[in-house]
Amino acid sequence: MSRFRDEIFEQPEAAERLIGGSGAQVGEIAAELRRRRLAGLVIAARGSSDHAATYAKYLFEIRNGIPVALAAPSAYTLYRRAPRLAGFGVIAVSQSGSSEDVIAVVDEGRRQGAPTVVITNSPGSPLAAAADHVLDLTAGAELSVPASKTYTSSLILLAMLSQALDPEKTFGAALAALSRAIRGMLALESELARAAEALQGPRLAVLGRGFNLATAQEVALKVMETCAVLAESRSVADFMHGPIAVVGPGFPVLLIEASGPTLNEMEALRGRLVAGGARTVVLTDIAEVPAHEAELVVRLACGLPEALTPIPFAVAGQLLALAMCDRLGLDPDRPPGLQKVTITR
Amino acid sequence: MSRFRDEIFEQPEAAERLIGGSGAQVGEIAAELRRRRLAGLVIAARGSSDHAATYAKYLFEIRNGIPVALAAPSAYTLYRRAPRLAGFGVIAVSQSGSSEDVIAVVDEGRRQGAPTVVITNSPGSPLAAAADHVLDLTAGAELSVPASKTYTSSLILLAMLSQALDPEKTFGAALAALSRAIRGMLALESELARAAEALQGPRLAVLGRGFNLATAQEVALKVMETCAVLAESRSVADFMHGPIAVVGPGFPVLLIEASGPTLNEMEALRGRLVAGGARTVVLTDIAEVPAHEAELVVRLACGLPEALTPIPFAVAGQLLALAMCDRLGLDPDRPPGLQKVTITR
């Protein structure tokens, strides 16, 4: 048994603790952001946290109507030509709070008078020290190199912030039901192991769209980190604009399909991939997805609005990557060439 | 001989025509954007044009100080919950001007009163009809499915717009020298064919940073489209936060290294990759790059400021992808599963 698996299984409790304990502070931050009448948000992050930033982009743009720019940190560090941030707020997401480039974006935001919010599992970190507001992931020490609980906890805090900015009753109730939804994913471990078998190979495409583009990115990264498989993640729309040319017969493709407005596009592409002989596996909360021949559907029943599905879906993806890694006999906790904390400039 | 190769070789003339003919119109658009005192820009694009958008992000943020958000088109189309664009300008880049999702972003920008600029090779397209301002790439018909001259022409118009917003003498002189720099790349065809040999395989990583992240993205897409190779493009910083775990001995990695502030980071990662046994090929304009054993350096001497190197570097990348495709005996003009115009929603 690995630390990675242990930490995956800690997620229901981590979610409960976070949702139960962070509401007041999230509410205060939302009140300040509202007062500032922001034109937009800049979000800085790396690695798994950058996929939380992708989630935040869809969440704040679609739920809150706020344009979101993902920071290009080199503008702040290597080029030393940060953009003018008047009218923007800055959010940084980092498990460790140590990466120099993410710190530089927050430093610059503060210097220019932008409100700055840091989401981190290390409230004593230099990143936390640089910000006006610190939201602690309270996930406990994460020791496996691939992130699991810090990723889902980052998504939860972002969802709480979005909800505090524009409260909605059903969304609030769904937030309260999140830890149960995560538990539901943990019960699917053996089904996800069968999906892992179908996806084995040196190459993989992982596709999503909208809110679950972030899930596709995060699952692809888990697979790259733990299995040394080259896993390309894309929105289905981007995939059709070129990368689909790589998919021949037998090429493994994982599709993350949530119920909601993106489903038709996902299904249309899936039909094309199946017709072309691709080996497709679908993770979805839809009850009625037809299982074509030579393909596997894992039902991730979670009863959540689409905007919250990336949280349990990421958990399913972690278990899938873990099963692929187990089949290869590799150690998920210590991927070659990686440390837990990566500092980039 | 392929249409793709013909169109690659048309790029010096296309650049000359564009730079000679578009200055006045670019100047008018820059004047309006300046008058509007924008807080930020939203850029919408797909496929190769989306890599031009990546270039624009670095260009407008670093040269002009304007924050840039790359549009998430599904917010505008599938979710029908576009963000508030007050204070933003909208730029769309599309060779064909036909993709519904890109049109939807421009439509929404105009509806909200944002200034809208379309960069397209199809001035009679629905996208062009939707915008306040249309910049014609004037590249002539592009018939091969993989884009070449429309990509570099998009970068040139973006560079001209950046220069018109914040004129700089050396940058202006370098723009005028661009077509000569592109011609210099065309002369390297046989050297790039040797690099192609070193990179052959079903998987490839293509790395850049800063301005040339766009080049890494575009070269990876060319390789995916023409060779059915799964090519992952990343900034070196993002690569170190996880994907590097995939690179074992013999894994082919292409590094795009421009002279400038990103060079140290690129070189540090390259040293790590070489030490780990990766098969590395470097495309660079640096004279003094040491060629380690088991690795190939192609010198792309172009004498340009870093911010303009993505234009000739993309041409070198096109020739590299073409050579990889030729070695595989594939037809670059008609990749399986792709049409010239892809319409996504």
PDB file of N, CA and C in Angstrom, chain A residues 39 46 57-58 61-62 64-65 67-70 74 78-79 81 83-84 88 202-203 209-211 224 228-232 234 237-238 241 244 246 261-262 265 272 306 336-338 342 344-345, chain B residues 39 46 57-58 61-62 64-65 67-70 74 78-79 81 83-84 88 202-203 209-211 224 228-230 232 234 237-238 240-241 244-246 261-262 265 272 306 337-338 342 344-345:
ATOM      1  N   ALA A  39     -12.461  44.060 -12.363  1.00  0.00           N
ATOM      2  CA  ALA A  39     -12.687  43.803 -13.784  1.00  0.00           C
ATOM      3  C   ALA A  39     -12.325  42.366 -14.116  1.00  0.00           C
ATOM      4  N   ARG A  46       1.205  26.291 -10.445  1.00  0.00           N
ATOM      5  CA  ARG A  46       2.033  25.357 -11.223  1.00  0.00           C
ATOM      6  C   ARG A  46       1.578  23.934 -10.927  1.00  0.00           C
ATOM      7  N   LYS A  57     -10.941  29.174 -13.571  1.00  0.00           N
ATOM      8  CA  LYS A  57     -11.270  30.004 -14.735  1.00  0.00           C
ATOM      9  C   LYS A  57     -12.716  29.749 -15.170  1.00  0.00           C
ATOM     10  N   TYR A  58     -13.079  28.489 -15.344  1.00  0.00           N
ATOM     11  CA  TYR A  58     -14.450  28.163 -15.760  1.00  0.00           C
ATOM     12  C   TYR A  58     -15.457  28.564 -14.684  1.00  0.00           C
ATOM     13  N   GLU A  61     -15.665  32.526 -14.396  1.00  0.00           N
ATOM     14  CA  GLU A  61     -16.237  33.121 -15.612  1.00  0.00           C
ATOM     15  C   GLU A  61     -17.706  32.736 -15.758  1.00  0.00           C
ATOM     16  N   ILE A  62     -18.025  31.460 -15.571  1.00  0.00           N
ATOM     17  CA  ILE A  62     -19.386  30.989 -15.850  1.00  0.00           C
ATOM     18  C   ILE A  62     -20.327  31.274 -14.674  1.00  0.00           C
ATOM     19  N   ASN A  64     -19.676  33.374 -11.970  1.00  0.00           N
ATOM     20  CA  ASN A  64     -19.578  34.715 -11.398  1.00  0.00           C
ATOM     21  C   ASN A  64     -19.418  35.831 -12.433  1.00  0.00           C
ATOM     22  N   GLY A  65     -19.224  35.468 -13.702  1.00  0.00           N
ATOM     23  CA  GLY A  65     -19.108  36.482 -14.750  1.00  0.00           C
ATOM     24  C   GLY A  65     -17.829  37.292 -14.706  1.00  0.00           C
ATOM     25  N   PRO A  67     -13.969  37.753 -15.776  1.00  0.00           N
ATOM     26  CA  PRO A  67     -12.927  37.229 -16.674  1.00  0.00           C
ATOM     27  C   PRO A  67     -11.688  36.817 -15.881  1.00  0.00           C
ATOM     28  N   VAL A  68     -11.106  35.693 -16.250  1.00  0.00           N
ATOM     29  CA  VAL A  68      -9.944  35.156 -15.540  1.00  0.00           C
ATOM     30  C   VAL A  68      -8.782  34.979 -16.512  1.00  0.00           C
ATOM     31  N   ALA A  69      -7.619  35.526 -16.135  1.00  0.00           N
ATOM     32  CA  ALA A  69      -6.386  35.320 -16.900  1.00  0.00           C
ATOM     33  C   ALA A  69      -5.464  34.437 -16.071  1.00  0.00           C
ATOM     34  N   LEU A  70      -4.995  33.342 -16.653  1.00  0.00           N
ATOM     35  CA  LEU A  70      -3.996  32.525 -15.963  1.00  0.00           C
ATOM     36  C   LEU A  70      -2.645  33.211 -16.150  1.00  0.00           C
ATOM     37  N   SER A  74       6.633  33.876 -16.060  1.00  0.00           N
ATOM     38  CA  SER A  74       7.926  34.380 -16.526  1.00  0.00           C
ATOM     39  C   SER A  74       7.884  35.879 -16.798  1.00  0.00           C
ATOM     40  N   LEU A  78      11.447  36.134 -14.971  1.00  0.00           N
ATOM     41  CA  LEU A  78      12.579  36.194 -15.894  1.00  0.00           C
ATOM     42  C   LEU A  78      12.595  37.498 -16.682  1.00  0.00           C
ATOM     43  N   TYR A  79      11.421  37.937 -17.180  1.00  0.00           N
ATOM     44  CA  TYR A  79      11.396  39.145 -18.005  1.00  0.00           C
ATOM     45  C   TYR A  79      11.298  40.421 -17.173  1.00  0.00           C
ATOM     46  N   ARG A  81       8.774  42.151 -16.408  1.00  0.00           N
ATOM     47  CA  ARG A  81       7.884  43.127 -17.047  1.00  0.00           C
ATOM     48  C   ARG A  81       6.441  42.700 -16.766  1.00  0.00           C
ATOM     49  N   PRO A  83       2.503  42.781 -16.122  1.00  0.00           N
ATOM     50  CA  PRO A  83       1.455  43.646 -16.670  1.00  0.00           C
ATOM     51  C   PRO A  83       0.842  44.538 -15.589  1.00  0.00           C
ATOM     52  N   ARG A  84       0.129  45.572 -16.033  1.00  0.00           N
ATOM     53  CA  ARG A  84      -0.587  46.471 -15.121  1.00  0.00           C
ATOM     54  C   ARG A  84      -1.822  45.751 -14.587  1.00  0.00           C
ATOM     55  N   PHE A  88      -7.656  44.301 -11.268  1.00  0.00           N
ATOM     56  CA  PHE A  88      -7.576  42.845 -11.120  1.00  0.00           C
ATOM     57  C   PHE A  88      -7.351  42.445  -9.667  1.00  0.00           C
ATOM     58  N   PRO A 202       1.979   3.097 -23.787  1.00  0.00           N
ATOM     59  CA  PRO A 202       2.912   4.212 -23.554  1.00  0.00           C
ATOM     60  C   PRO A 202       2.318   5.586 -23.822  1.00  0.00           C
ATOM     61  N   ARG A 203       1.127   5.609 -24.462  1.00  0.00           N
ATOM     62  CA  ARG A 203       0.517   6.885 -24.832  1.00  0.00           C
ATOM     63  C   ARG A 203      -0.958   6.877 -24.443  1.00  0.00           C
ATOM     64  N   ARG A 209     -14.265  18.738 -21.273  1.00  0.00           N
ATOM     65  CA  ARG A 209     -14.561  20.091 -21.761  1.00  0.00           C
ATOM     66  C   ARG A 209     -15.222  20.872 -20.651  1.00  0.00           C
ATOM     67  N   GLY A 210     -15.098  22.196 -20.713  1.00  0.00           N
ATOM     68  CA  GLY A 210     -15.723  23.041 -19.709  1.00  0.00           C
ATOM     69  C   GLY A 210     -15.111  22.758 -18.349  1.00  0.00           C
ATOM     70  N   PHE A 211     -15.965  22.622 -17.331  1.00  0.00           N
ATOM     71  CA  PHE A 211     -15.473  22.432 -15.961  1.00  0.00           C
ATOM     72  C   PHE A 211     -14.518  21.254 -15.852  1.00  0.00           C
ATOM     73  N   MET A 224       1.020  10.612 -15.996  1.00  0.00           N
ATOM     74  CA  MET A 224       2.419  10.889 -16.379  1.00  0.00           C
ATOM     75  C   MET A 224       3.339  10.698 -15.187  1.00  0.00           C
ATOM     76  N   ALA A 228       4.809   6.960 -16.075  1.00  0.00           N
ATOM     77  CA  ALA A 228       5.712   7.291 -17.180  1.00  0.00           C
ATOM     78  C   ALA A 228       5.033   7.112 -18.536  1.00  0.00           C
ATOM     79  N   VAL A 229       3.712   7.261 -18.560  1.00  0.00           N
ATOM     80  CA  VAL A 229       2.943   7.251 -19.808  1.00  0.00           C
ATOM     81  C   VAL A 229       2.825   8.693 -20.293  1.00  0.00           C
ATOM     82  N   LEU A 230       3.035   8.938 -21.596  1.00  0.00           N
ATOM     83  CA  LEU A 230       2.832  10.293 -22.111  1.00  0.00           C
ATOM     84  C   LEU A 230       1.336  10.503 -22.313  1.00  0.00           C
ATOM     85  N   ALA A 231       0.752  11.357 -21.512  1.00  0.00           N
ATOM     86  CA  ALA A 231      -0.703  11.546 -21.516  1.00  0.00           C
ATOM     87  C   ALA A 231      -1.026  12.975 -21.904  1.00  0.00           C
ATOM     88  N   GLU A 232      -1.701  13.117 -23.023  1.00  0.00           N
ATOM     89  CA  GLU A 232      -2.029  14.436 -23.565  1.00  0.00           C
ATOM     90  C   GLU A 232      -3.459  14.785 -23.158  1.00  0.00           C
ATOM     91  N   ARG A 234      -6.674  17.512 -23.334  1.00  0.00           N
ATOM     92  CA  ARG A 234      -7.205  18.571 -24.192  1.00  0.00           C
ATOM     93  C   ARG A 234      -8.707  18.715 -23.968  1.00  0.00           C
ATOM     94  N   ALA A 237     -12.816  20.201 -28.060  1.00  0.00           N
ATOM     95  CA  ALA A 237     -12.773  21.149 -29.183  1.00  0.00           C
ATOM     96  C   ALA A 237     -11.336  21.328 -29.664  1.00  0.00           C
ATOM     97  N   ASP A 238     -10.401  21.550 -28.746  1.00  0.00           N
ATOM     98  CA  ASP A 238      -8.996  21.676 -29.146  1.00  0.00           C
ATOM     99  C   ASP A 238      -8.493  20.389 -29.795  1.00  0.00           C
ATOM    100  N   HIS A 241      -9.122  20.135 -33.385  1.00  0.00           N
ATOM    101  CA  HIS A 241      -8.361  21.078 -34.216  1.00  0.00           C
ATOM    102  C   HIS A 241      -6.925  20.595 -34.434  1.00  0.00           C
ATOM    103  N   ILE A 244      -6.209  15.071 -32.812  1.00  0.00           N
ATOM    104  CA  ILE A 244      -6.950  13.852 -33.134  1.00  0.00           C
ATOM    105  C   ILE A 244      -6.261  13.041 -34.235  1.00  0.00           C
ATOM    106  N   VAL A 246      -3.452  11.942 -34.283  1.00  0.00           N
ATOM    107  CA  VAL A 246      -2.560  10.938 -33.687  1.00  0.00           C
ATOM    108  C   VAL A 246      -3.308   9.636 -33.385  1.00  0.00           C
ATOM    109  N   PRO A 261     -24.132  20.948 -20.449  1.00  0.00           N
ATOM    110  CA  PRO A 261     -24.134  21.450 -21.827  1.00  0.00           C
ATOM    111  C   PRO A 261     -22.998  20.924 -22.704  1.00  0.00           C
ATOM    112  N   THR A 262     -21.944  20.346 -22.112  1.00  0.00           N
ATOM    113  CA  THR A 262     -20.817  19.889 -22.940  1.00  0.00           C
ATOM    114  C   THR A 262     -21.026  18.462 -23.444  1.00  0.00           C
ATOM    115  N   GLU A 265     -21.174  17.486 -27.352  1.00  0.00           N
ATOM    116  CA  GLU A 265     -19.893  17.587 -28.048  1.00  0.00           C
ATOM    117  C   GLU A 265     -18.989  16.407 -27.679  1.00  0.00           C
ATOM    118  N   ARG A 272     -16.949   9.366 -33.056  1.00  0.00           N
ATOM    119  CA  ARG A 272     -15.921   9.404 -34.098  1.00  0.00           C
ATOM    120  C   ARG A 272     -14.721   8.550 -33.713  1.00  0.00           C
ATOM    121  N   GLU A 306     -23.002  20.106 -12.401  1.00  0.00           N
ATOM    122  CA  GLU A 306     -21.798  19.904 -13.205  1.00  0.00           C
ATOM    123  C   GLU A 306     -20.589  20.647 -12.637  1.00  0.00           C
ATOM    124  N   PRO A 336      10.300   8.848 -10.748  1.00  0.00           N
ATOM    125  CA  PRO A 336      11.672   9.219 -11.088  1.00  0.00           C
ATOM    126  C   PRO A 336      11.753  10.687 -11.506  1.00  0.00           C
ATOM    127  N   GLY A 337      12.756  11.382 -10.982  1.00  0.00           N
ATOM    128  CA  GLY A 337      13.008  12.752 -11.441  1.00  0.00           C
ATOM    129  C   GLY A 337      12.131  13.812 -10.802  1.00  0.00           C
ATOM    130  N   LEU A 338      11.277  13.438  -9.854  1.00  0.00           N
ATOM    131  CA  LEU A 338      10.418  14.432  -9.213  1.00  0.00           C
ATOM    132  C   LEU A 338      10.670  14.484  -7.714  1.00  0.00           C
ATOM    133  N   THR A 342       8.658  21.414  -6.042  1.00  0.00           N
ATOM    134  CA  THR A 342       9.425  21.849  -7.201  1.00  0.00           C
ATOM    135  C   THR A 342       9.437  23.367  -7.203  1.00  0.00           C
ATOM    136  N   THR A 344      10.336  26.644  -9.246  1.00  0.00           N
ATOM    137  CA  THR A 344      10.711  27.194 -10.548  1.00  0.00           C
ATOM    138  C   THR A 344      10.677  28.707 -10.481  1.00  0.00           C
ATOM    139  N   ARG A 345      11.422  29.305 -11.412  1.00  0.00           N
ATOM    140  CA  ARG A 345      11.487  30.766 -11.435  1.00  0.00           C
ATOM    141  C   ARG A 345      10.857  31.294 -12.708  1.00  0.00           C
TER     142      ARG A 345
ATOM    143  N   ALA B  39      -8.335  47.666 -19.602  1.00  0.00           N
ATOM    144  CA  ALA B  39      -7.756  46.967 -18.449  1.00  0.00           C
ATOM    145  C   ALA B  39      -7.095  45.668 -18.899  1.00  0.00           C
ATOM    146  N   ARG B  46      -8.443  28.868 -31.961  1.00  0.00           N
ATOM    147  CA  ARG B  46      -8.381  27.401 -31.875  1.00  0.00           C
ATOM    148  C   ARG B  46      -7.212  26.895 -32.713  1.00  0.00           C
ATOM    149  N   LYS B  57      -0.240  36.637 -25.786  1.00  0.00           N
ATOM    150  CA  LYS B  57      -0.292  36.821 -24.327  1.00  0.00           C
ATOM    151  C   LYS B  57       1.065  37.334 -23.817  1.00  0.00           C
ATOM    152  N   TYR B  58       2.131  36.664 -24.206  1.00  0.00           N
ATOM    153  CA  TYR B  58       3.459  37.096 -23.756  1.00  0.00           C
ATOM    154  C   TYR B  58       3.812  38.470 -24.319  1.00  0.00           C
ATOM    155  N   GLU B  61       1.514  41.263 -22.688  1.00  0.00           N
ATOM    156  CA  GLU B  61       1.807  41.428 -21.257  1.00  0.00           C
ATOM    157  C   GLU B  61       3.207  42.009 -21.056  1.00  0.00           C
ATOM    158  N   ILE B  62       4.198  41.473 -21.745  1.00  0.00           N
ATOM    159  CA  ILE B  62       5.591  41.876 -21.492  1.00  0.00           C
ATOM    160  C   ILE B  62       5.937  43.179 -22.209  1.00  0.00           C
ATOM    161  N   ASN B  64       3.664  45.386 -23.680  1.00  0.00           N
ATOM    162  CA  ASN B  64       2.684  46.454 -23.570  1.00  0.00           C
ATOM    163  C   ASN B  64       2.065  46.593 -22.185  1.00  0.00           C
ATOM    164  N   GLY B  65       2.358  45.642 -21.286  1.00  0.00           N
ATOM    165  CA  GLY B  65       1.838  45.741 -19.921  1.00  0.00           C
ATOM    166  C   GLY B  65       0.345  45.485 -19.798  1.00  0.00           C
ATOM    167  N   PRO B  67      -2.739  42.941 -19.334  1.00  0.00           N
ATOM    168  CA  PRO B  67      -3.078  41.552 -18.987  1.00  0.00           C
ATOM    169  C   PRO B  67      -3.923  40.896 -20.080  1.00  0.00           C
ATOM    170  N   VAL B  68      -3.616  39.658 -20.381  1.00  0.00           N
ATOM    171  CA  VAL B  68      -4.311  38.938 -21.454  1.00  0.00           C
ATOM    172  C   VAL B  68      -4.930  37.662 -20.899  1.00  0.00           C
ATOM    173  N   ALA B  69      -6.225  37.481 -21.158  1.00  0.00           N
ATOM    174  CA  ALA B  69      -6.927  36.235 -20.820  1.00  0.00           C
ATOM    175  C   ALA B  69      -7.246  35.501 -22.113  1.00  0.00           C
ATOM    176  N   LEU B  70      -6.848  34.237 -22.197  1.00  0.00           N
ATOM    177  CA  LEU B  70      -7.250  33.431 -23.353  1.00  0.00           C
ATOM    178  C   LEU B  70      -8.683  32.962 -23.098  1.00  0.00           C
ATOM    179  N   SER B  74     -16.285  27.785 -24.490  1.00  0.00           N
ATOM    180  CA  SER B  74     -17.517  27.102 -24.078  1.00  0.00           C
ATOM    181  C   SER B  74     -18.348  27.965 -23.129  1.00  0.00           C
ATOM    182  N   LEU B  78     -21.578  26.819 -25.211  1.00  0.00           N
ATOM    183  CA  LEU B  78     -22.330  25.732 -24.586  1.00  0.00           C
ATOM    184  C   LEU B  78     -23.000  26.184 -23.290  1.00  0.00           C
ATOM    185  N   TYR B  79     -22.277  26.938 -22.454  1.00  0.00           N
ATOM    186  CA  TYR B  79     -22.846  27.347 -21.164  1.00  0.00           C
ATOM    187  C   TYR B  79     -23.692  28.625 -21.269  1.00  0.00           C
ATOM    188  N   ARG B  81     -22.931  31.606 -20.680  1.00  0.00           N
ATOM    189  CA  ARG B  81     -22.716  32.467 -19.513  1.00  0.00           C
ATOM    190  C   ARG B  81     -21.392  33.199 -19.704  1.00  0.00           C
ATOM    191  N   PRO B  83     -18.502  35.964 -19.529  1.00  0.00           N
ATOM    192  CA  PRO B  83     -18.119  36.896 -18.473  1.00  0.00           C
ATOM    193  C   PRO B  83     -18.379  38.356 -18.882  1.00  0.00           C
ATOM    194  N   ARG B  84     -18.359  39.235 -17.875  1.00  0.00           N
ATOM    195  CA  ARG B  84     -18.519  40.680 -18.124  1.00  0.00           C
ATOM    196  C   ARG B  84     -17.225  41.227 -18.722  1.00  0.00           C
ATOM    197  N   PHE B  88     -12.394  45.391 -21.263  1.00  0.00           N
ATOM    198  CA  PHE B  88     -11.592  44.486 -22.088  1.00  0.00           C
ATOM    199  C   PHE B  88     -11.774  44.777 -23.576  1.00  0.00           C
ATOM    200  N   PRO B 202       7.388   7.288 -31.445  1.00  0.00           N
ATOM    201  CA  PRO B 202       5.946   7.538 -31.284  1.00  0.00           C
ATOM    202  C   PRO B 202       5.623   8.657 -30.294  1.00  0.00           C
ATOM    203  N   ARG B 203       6.656   9.091 -29.511  1.00  0.00           N
ATOM    204  CA  ARG B 203       6.399  10.111 -28.495  1.00  0.00           C
ATOM    205  C   ARG B 203       7.480  11.189 -28.581  1.00  0.00           C
ATOM    206  N   ARG B 209       9.995  28.371 -23.452  1.00  0.00           N
ATOM    207  CA  ARG B 209       9.490  29.178 -22.349  1.00  0.00           C
ATOM    208  C   ARG B 209       9.336  30.617 -22.812  1.00  0.00           C
ATOM    209  N   GLY B 210       8.444  31.343 -22.155  1.00  0.00           N
ATOM    210  CA  GLY B 210       8.244  32.743 -22.520  1.00  0.00           C
ATOM    211  C   GLY B 210       7.701  32.836 -23.936  1.00  0.00           C
ATOM    212  N   PHE B 211       8.271  33.749 -24.741  1.00  0.00           N
ATOM    213  CA  PHE B 211       7.774  33.963 -26.098  1.00  0.00           C
ATOM    214  C   PHE B 211       7.729  32.673 -26.910  1.00  0.00           C
ATOM    215  N   MET B 224       2.201  16.341 -34.481  1.00  0.00           N
ATOM    216  CA  MET B 224       1.023  15.488 -34.270  1.00  0.00           C
ATOM    217  C   MET B 224       0.215  15.369 -35.550  1.00  0.00           C
ATOM    218  N   ALA B 228       1.509  11.672 -36.793  1.00  0.00           N
ATOM    219  CA  ALA B 228       0.801  10.811 -35.833  1.00  0.00           C
ATOM    220  C   ALA B 228       1.681  10.467 -34.631  1.00  0.00           C
ATOM    221  N   VAL B 229       2.612  11.361 -34.313  1.00  0.00           N
ATOM    222  CA  VAL B 229       3.425  11.228 -33.102  1.00  0.00           C
ATOM    223  C   VAL B 229       2.718  12.000 -31.982  1.00  0.00           C
ATOM    224  N   LEU B 230       2.643  11.417 -30.783  1.00  0.00           N
ATOM    225  CA  LEU B 230       2.058  12.155 -29.662  1.00  0.00           C
ATOM    226  C   LEU B 230       3.127  13.106 -29.127  1.00  0.00           C
ATOM    227  N   GLU B 232       3.995  16.305 -26.744  1.00  0.00           N
ATOM    228  CA  GLU B 232       3.549  17.100 -25.598  1.00  0.00           C
ATOM    229  C   GLU B 232       4.370  18.381 -25.552  1.00  0.00           C
ATOM    230  N   ARG B 234       5.244  21.986 -23.563  1.00  0.00           N
ATOM    231  CA  ARG B 234       5.161  22.583 -22.223  1.00  0.00           C
ATOM    232  C   ARG B 234       6.187  23.695 -22.095  1.00  0.00           C
ATOM    233  N   ALA B 237       9.171  25.237 -17.127  1.00  0.00           N
ATOM    234  CA  ALA B 237       8.751  25.293 -15.725  1.00  0.00           C
ATOM    235  C   ALA B 237       7.622  24.297 -15.468  1.00  0.00           C
ATOM    236  N   ASP B 238       6.604  24.300 -16.327  1.00  0.00           N
ATOM    237  CA  ASP B 238       5.503  23.338 -16.158  1.00  0.00           C
ATOM    238  C   ASP B 238       6.013  21.903 -16.289  1.00  0.00           C
ATOM    239  N   MET B 240       8.814  20.664 -15.436  1.00  0.00           N
ATOM    240  CA  MET B 240       9.489  20.221 -14.215  1.00  0.00           C
ATOM    241  C   MET B 240       8.503  19.913 -13.090  1.00  0.00           C
ATOM    242  N   HIS B 241       7.279  20.463 -13.199  1.00  0.00           N
ATOM    243  CA  HIS B 241       6.268  20.203 -12.167  1.00  0.00           C
ATOM    244  C   HIS B 241       5.482  18.926 -12.461  1.00  0.00           C
ATOM    245  N   ILE B 244       8.005  15.705 -16.577  1.00  0.00           N
ATOM    246  CA  ILE B 244       9.383  15.228 -16.744  1.00  0.00           C
ATOM    247  C   ILE B 244       9.528  13.776 -16.284  1.00  0.00           C
ATOM    248  N   ALA B 245       8.626  13.300 -15.435  1.00  0.00           N
ATOM    249  CA  ALA B 245       8.692  11.909 -14.964  1.00  0.00           C
ATOM    250  C   ALA B 245       8.592  10.908 -16.109  1.00  0.00           C
ATOM    251  N   VAL B 246       8.046  11.330 -17.247  1.00  0.00           N
ATOM    252  CA  VAL B 246       7.869  10.424 -18.394  1.00  0.00           C
ATOM    253  C   VAL B 246       9.186  10.191 -19.134  1.00  0.00           C
ATOM    254  N   PRO B 261      16.167  36.162 -21.409  1.00  0.00           N
ATOM    255  CA  PRO B 261      16.109  35.845 -19.978  1.00  0.00           C
ATOM    256  C   PRO B 261      15.696  34.409 -19.650  1.00  0.00           C
ATOM    257  N   THR B 262      15.120  33.674 -20.623  1.00  0.00           N
ATOM    258  CA  THR B 262      14.674  32.313 -20.319  1.00  0.00           C
ATOM    259  C   THR B 262      15.788  31.289 -20.509  1.00  0.00           C
ATOM    260  N   GLU B 265      17.178  28.920 -17.565  1.00  0.00           N
ATOM    261  CA  GLU B 265      16.249  27.868 -17.139  1.00  0.00           C
ATOM    262  C   GLU B 265      16.205  26.743 -18.169  1.00  0.00           C
ATOM    263  N   ARG B 272      19.846  18.476 -17.170  1.00  0.00           N
ATOM    264  CA  ARG B 272      19.192  17.381 -16.440  1.00  0.00           C
ATOM    265  C   ARG B 272      18.709  16.290 -17.384  1.00  0.00           C
ATOM    266  N   GLU B 306      14.402  38.723 -28.952  1.00  0.00           N
ATOM    267  CA  GLU B 306      13.727  37.484 -28.566  1.00  0.00           C
ATOM    268  C   GLU B 306      12.238  37.489 -28.915  1.00  0.00           C
ATOM    269  N   GLY B 337      -8.235  12.054 -40.527  1.00  0.00           N
ATOM    270  CA  GLY B 337      -9.190  12.563 -39.536  1.00  0.00           C
ATOM    271  C   GLY B 337      -9.275  14.068 -39.451  1.00  0.00           C
ATOM    272  N   LEU B 338      -8.535  14.794 -40.289  1.00  0.00           N
ATOM    273  CA  LEU B 338      -8.585  16.260 -40.224  1.00  0.00           C
ATOM    274  C   LEU B 338      -9.073  16.849 -41.539  1.00  0.00           C
ATOM    275  N   THR B 342     -12.032  23.270 -39.375  1.00  0.00           N
ATOM    276  CA  THR B 342     -12.700  22.542 -38.298  1.00  0.00           C
ATOM    277  C   THR B 342     -13.627  23.512 -37.590  1.00  0.00           C
ATOM    278  N   THR B 344     -15.972  24.103 -34.439  1.00  0.00           N
ATOM    279  CA  THR B 344     -16.360  23.611 -33.117  1.00  0.00           C
ATOM    280  C   THR B 344     -17.278  24.634 -32.465  1.00  0.00           C
ATOM    281  N   ARG B 345     -18.052  24.126 -31.502  1.00  0.00           N
ATOM    282  CA  ARG B 345     -18.993  25.003 -30.821  1.00  0.00           C
ATOM    283  C   ARG B 345     -18.614  25.153 -29.358  1.00  0.00           C
TER     284      ARG B 345
END
